[in-house]
Short mmCIF file of C-alpha atoms in Angstrom, two decimals:
data_model
loop_
_atom_site.label_atom_id
_atom_site.label_comp_id
_atom_site.label_asym_id
_atom_site.label_seq_id
_atom_site.Cartn_x
_atom_site.Cartn_y
_atom_site.Cartn_z
CA MET A 1 0.37 0.07 -0.05
CA THR A 2 1.31 3.42 -0.96
CA GLU A 3 0.76 6.62 1.38
CA GLY A 4 1.73 10.04 1.04
CA LEU A 5 2.55 12.59 -1.64
CA ARG A 6 4.95 11.02 -4.41
CA HIS A 7 4.75 14.02 -7.29
CA GLY A 8 6.13 17.11 -5.58
CA ALA A 9 4.65 19.85 -4.07
CA MET A 10 1.70 21.92 -5.19
CA GLY A 11 0.75 25.17 -6.42
CA GLU A 12 -2.05 27.38 -8.03
CA GLU A 13 -2.66 24.57 -10.56
CA ALA A 14 -4.54 22.83 -7.34
CA VAL A 15 -8.08 23.22 -5.91
CA HIS A 16 -9.51 21.82 -2.97
CA LEU A 17 -12.96 19.86 -4.05
CA CYS A 18 -15.00 19.25 -1.02
CA VAL A 19 -17.46 16.54 -2.07
CA ASP A 20 -21.17 16.94 -0.33
CA ILE A 21 -20.52 18.04 3.10
CA GLN A 22 -24.23 19.25 3.42
CA GLU A 23 -26.84 18.89 5.86
CA LEU A 24 -28.34 16.24 3.67
CA PHE A 25 -25.92 13.95 5.21
CA GLY A 26 -25.81 15.37 8.62
CA PRO A 27 -26.86 14.00 11.86
CA ALA A 28 -30.67 15.17 11.41
CA SER A 29 -30.96 13.07 7.91
CA PRO A 30 -32.02 10.02 7.07
CA TRP A 31 -28.69 9.71 5.09
CA ALA A 32 -26.73 10.69 7.72
CA VAL A 33 -23.05 9.72 7.87
CA PRO A 34 -21.90 9.63 11.27
CA TRP A 35 -17.89 9.90 10.54
CA MET A 36 -18.75 13.08 8.96
CA GLU A 37 -18.32 14.72 12.24
CA GLU A 38 -15.01 13.66 12.53
CA THR A 39 -13.81 14.46 9.16
CA LEU A 40 -15.63 17.83 8.57
CA PRO A 41 -13.25 19.75 10.92
CA VAL A 42 -10.28 18.54 8.72
CA ALA A 43 -12.05 19.46 5.56
CA ALA A 44 -13.28 22.89 7.15
CA GLU A 45 -9.56 23.80 8.16
CA LEU A 46 -8.12 22.84 4.59
CA ALA A 47 -11.21 24.86 3.00
CA ALA A 48 -10.70 27.91 5.45
CA ALA A 49 -7.07 28.12 4.35
CA HIS A 50 -7.56 28.10 0.88
CA ALA A 51 -11.00 29.19 0.47
CA GLU A 52 -10.56 31.09 -2.83
CA ARG A 53 -9.33 27.90 -4.13
CA THR A 54 -11.85 25.54 -2.84
CA ILE A 55 -15.00 24.15 -4.77
CA PHE A 56 -17.73 22.61 -2.77
CA THR A 57 -19.95 20.05 -4.60
CA ARG A 58 -23.63 19.47 -3.43
CA PHE A 59 -25.99 16.59 -4.06
CA ILE A 60 -29.37 17.77 -4.98
CA PRO A 61 -32.21 15.26 -5.27
CA PRO A 62 -34.79 15.48 -8.03
CA ARG A 63 -37.93 17.42 -7.16
CA THR A 64 -40.46 14.64 -8.04
CA LEU A 65 -40.30 11.12 -8.71
CA ASP A 66 -41.55 11.74 -12.08
CA GLU A 67 -38.08 13.68 -12.86
CA THR A 68 -36.32 10.23 -12.20
CA VAL A 69 -35.26 7.47 -14.48
CA GLY A 70 -34.58 3.76 -14.40
CA THR A 71 -32.59 2.54 -11.10
CA TRP A 72 -32.91 6.24 -9.71
CA ARG A 73 -36.81 5.91 -9.71
CA ARG A 74 -36.24 2.96 -7.62
CA TYR A 75 -33.95 4.61 -5.13
CA TYR A 76 -36.02 7.34 -4.57
CA GLU A 77 -39.22 5.11 -4.34
CA HIS A 78 -37.29 3.90 -1.26
CA TRP A 79 -36.35 7.20 0.06
CA PRO A 80 -39.31 9.45 -1.07
CA GLN A 81 -38.63 11.75 1.87
CA MET A 82 -35.56 12.82 0.07
CA LEU A 83 -37.40 14.42 -2.90
CA ARG A 84 -37.42 18.19 -3.00
CA GLU A 85 -41.06 18.50 -2.98
CA THR A 86 -41.00 17.18 0.73
CA LEU A 87 -37.61 18.01 1.92
CA ASP A 88 -36.52 20.96 3.77
CA PRO A 89 -34.65 23.19 1.53
CA ALA A 90 -32.10 23.90 4.27
CA MET A 91 -31.22 20.37 4.13
CA LEU A 92 -29.43 20.83 0.83
CA GLU A 93 -27.12 23.48 2.16
CA LEU A 94 -23.53 23.23 3.38
CA ARG A 95 -22.62 22.35 7.08
CA ALA A 96 -22.18 25.69 8.89
CA PRO A 97 -18.30 25.69 8.99
CA LEU A 98 -18.41 25.64 5.31
CA ARG A 99 -21.14 27.78 4.26
CA ALA A 100 -19.70 30.85 5.47
CA LEU A 101 -16.68 30.40 3.08
CA VAL A 102 -18.84 30.95 0.06
CA PRO A 103 -17.66 33.37 -1.28
CA PRO A 104 -14.83 33.23 -2.26
CA ALA A 105 -15.37 29.45 -2.26
CA ARG A 106 -17.49 28.22 -4.84
CA GLN A 107 -20.78 25.94 -5.17
CA PHE A 108 -20.91 23.14 -7.71
CA ASP A 109 -24.31 21.23 -7.80
CA ARG A 110 -25.46 17.92 -9.64
CA MET A 111 -28.11 15.43 -9.28
CA ILE A 112 -26.12 12.42 -9.60
CA TYR A 113 -23.02 10.94 -7.89
CA SER A 114 -20.64 11.93 -10.64
CA PRO A 115 -19.82 15.68 -11.08
CA TRP A 116 -18.22 15.13 -14.47
CA VAL A 117 -21.18 13.87 -16.69
CA ASP A 118 -22.18 17.19 -18.26
CA GLY A 119 -18.99 18.77 -18.50
CA ARG A 120 -19.72 21.92 -16.56
CA LEU A 121 -17.03 21.14 -13.81
CA HIS A 122 -14.23 20.22 -16.15
CA GLN A 123 -14.67 23.34 -18.39
CA MET A 124 -14.58 25.34 -15.11
CA LEU A 125 -11.36 23.58 -14.12
CA GLN A 126 -9.82 23.97 -17.27
CA GLN A 127 -10.57 27.65 -17.47
CA GLY A 128 -8.99 28.08 -14.16
CA GLY A 129 -5.49 26.17 -15.20
CA ILE A 130 -6.38 23.61 -12.77
CA SER A 131 -4.62 20.24 -13.00
CA THR A 132 -4.54 18.93 -9.45
CA LEU A 133 -7.48 18.13 -7.45
CA ILE A 134 -7.50 17.70 -3.43
CA VAL A 135 -10.46 15.63 -2.36
CA THR A 136 -12.36 15.55 0.88
CA GLY A 137 -16.21 14.71 1.76
CA GLY A 138 -18.17 11.98 1.60
CA GLU A 139 -18.80 9.26 1.08
CA THR A 140 -15.78 7.46 0.21
CA ASP A 141 -17.08 4.72 -1.76
CA VAL A 142 -19.77 6.61 -3.45
CA CYS A 143 -19.50 9.96 -4.44
CA VAL A 144 -15.92 10.83 -3.47
CA MET A 145 -15.21 7.46 -5.52
CA SER A 146 -17.36 8.86 -8.46
CA THR A 147 -15.47 12.42 -8.47
CA VAL A 148 -12.03 10.68 -7.83
CA PHE A 149 -12.69 8.03 -10.95
CA GLY A 150 -14.09 10.96 -13.17
CA ALA A 151 -10.88 12.85 -12.46
CA VAL A 152 -8.34 10.29 -13.16
CA ASP A 153 -10.22 9.49 -16.34
CA ARG A 154 -9.57 13.26 -17.31
CA GLY A 155 -6.00 13.27 -16.27
CA TYR A 156 -6.09 15.13 -13.23
CA ARG A 157 -3.55 14.75 -10.62
CA VAL A 158 -5.95 13.40 -7.59
CA VAL A 159 -4.77 13.91 -4.12
CA VAL A 160 -7.54 12.20 -1.47
CA VAL A 161 -7.32 13.42 2.06
CA SER A 162 -6.71 10.51 4.28
CA ASP A 163 -8.39 12.16 7.19
CA GLY A 164 -10.97 14.21 5.41
CA VAL A 165 -12.94 11.54 3.68
CA SER A 166 -15.58 9.35 5.21
CA SER A 167 -18.31 6.82 4.88
CA SER A 168 -21.60 5.37 6.51
CA ALA A 169 -19.90 2.17 5.94
CA ASP A 170 -16.83 1.09 7.51
CA SER A 171 -16.27 -1.89 5.02
CA GLY A 172 -16.76 0.30 1.96
CA HIS A 173 -14.45 3.13 3.26
CA ASP A 174 -11.91 0.70 4.09
CA ALA A 175 -12.44 -1.08 0.56
CA ALA A 176 -12.04 2.46 -1.14
CA MET A 177 -9.08 3.58 0.42
CA THR A 178 -7.34 0.18 -0.06
CA LEU A 179 -8.34 0.68 -3.72
CA TYR A 180 -7.05 4.20 -4.04
CA ARG A 181 -3.56 3.09 -1.91
CA GLY A 182 -3.12 0.16 -3.85
CA ARG A 183 -4.17 -0.77 -7.25
CA LEU A 184 -4.73 2.90 -8.34
CA SER A 185 -1.78 4.18 -6.53
CA HIS A 186 0.04 5.39 -9.94
CA GLN A 187 -2.67 7.82 -10.51
CA ILE A 188 -4.11 8.55 -7.03
CA GLU A 189 -2.06 9.75 -4.02
CA VAL A 190 -3.48 9.54 -0.45
CA ALA A 191 -2.17 11.77 2.07
CA SER A 192 -2.94 13.76 5.48
CA ARG A 193 -4.16 17.16 5.66
CA ALA A 194 -1.04 18.04 7.34
CA GLU A 195 1.34 16.85 4.94
CA ILE A 196 -1.08 18.63 1.73
CA GLU A 197 -0.94 21.67 3.81
CA GLU A 198 2.87 21.49 4.14
CA ALA A 199 3.18 20.64 0.16
CA TRP A 200 0.69 22.99 -0.95
CA ARG A 201 2.35 26.37 -1.73
CA VAL A 202 0.31 29.33 -2.33
#
C-alpha cells in the first residue's frame, strides 16, 4: 500500500474539491454519515486556509419522482422523503463551518453521484488552469469515488485526503481506501491534511 505525496509540491494549479459535506448527510438526516463529524473539521480547516481555491460540490435530489429514470426511480421510491417536493430546503445547504466560506469558495451542484457527466466542472477547472484536485468529503465509496474516478479519467492529479473523507459504511470506506492506495496508486495519491498543507504552496 502506498501513502503520501509522491509527485512533488502543489501550487496554483491545485484546488480543494470538497464533496457533499451538507446537512443532507448530517446527524438530522435519514442519509446521515456519522463519520462526517470527525472529518468535517479536517475539510473545514483545509477550506478555510484555501477558500478562494475551494469548490464545494452539493448533491441535489430531484424535485419529484417523475423527474427520475431507471434505477434512480427505484432509489427514490425507497427514499421519497428525500425528494425536494417534501425535503426542507435547508437540508441541501453546506454544513455551517463551510457555508460561511462561500464566497470566495464556490459551489457546484449536480443530481447524480458524478460531477463530470455534463462537462461543466471540467470546463470550470480547465478555464482556471487547474490540473490537481485535493479531495475531501463523502462518501468515500460513493460520491467521492465517482469524483475521483472521473478525475483520473480526465488526467487530473488526484490527492485524496486520508483524514478528510468518510462513509456511512466502514467496510466500503476501507475497501475504497485500499483501492486508492493499492491498485490505483499510480494515479491517486493518499495523504493527510498536514502533509498536504506542508506541500501546497500558494
